[in-house]
């Protein structure tokens, strides 16, 4: 039971970290594109 709880918690943590990394990557990409004058 404890193993399942910790596993689900680990999945939530990994998912939130992945979303945060993806978000920061997209933001930096958009920032660099805007800095260089590119338009989507």
Coordinates of C-alpha atoms in Angstrom, one line a residue:
X1 CA 0.0 0.0 0.0
X2 CA 2.8 2.4 1.0
X3 CA 4.7 1.5 -2.2
X4 CA 1.7 2.4 -4.4
X5 CA 1.3 5.7 -2.6
X6 CA 4.9 6.7 -3.0
X7 CA 4.9 5.5 -6.6
X8 CA 1.9 7.7 -7.5
X9 CA 3.6 10.6 -5.7
X10 CA 6.8 10.0 -7.7
X11 CA 4.8 10.0 -10.9
X12 CA 3.2 13.3 -10.0
X13 CA 6.5 14.9 -9.1
X14 CA 8.1 13.7 -12.4
X15 CA 5.2 14.9 -14.4
X16 CA 5.2 18.3 -12.8
X17 CA 9.0 18.6 -13.3
X18 CA 8.6 17.6 -17.0
X19 CA 5.8 20.1 -17.5
X20 CA 8.0 22.8 -15.9
X21 CA 11.0 22.0 -18.0
X22 CA 9.0 22.0 -21.2
X23 CA 7.4 25.3 -20.2
X24 CA 10.7 26.9 -19.5
X25 CA 12.2 25.5 -22.7
X26 CA 9.3 26.9 -24.8
X27 CA 9.5 30.3 -23.0
X28 CA 13.3 30.5 -23.7
X29 CA 12.8 29.5 -27.3
X30 CA 10.1 32.2 -27.8
X31 CA 12.3 34.7 -26.0
X32 CA 15.3 34.0 -28.2
X33 CA 13.1 34.0 -31.4
X34 CA 11.7 37.4 -30.4
X35 CA 15.2 38.7 -29.6
X36 CA 16.4 37.8 -33.0
X37 CA 13.4 39.3 -34.7
X38 CA 11.8 36.1 -35.9
X39 CA 8.0 35.9 -36.2
X40 CA 6.1 32.7 -36.1

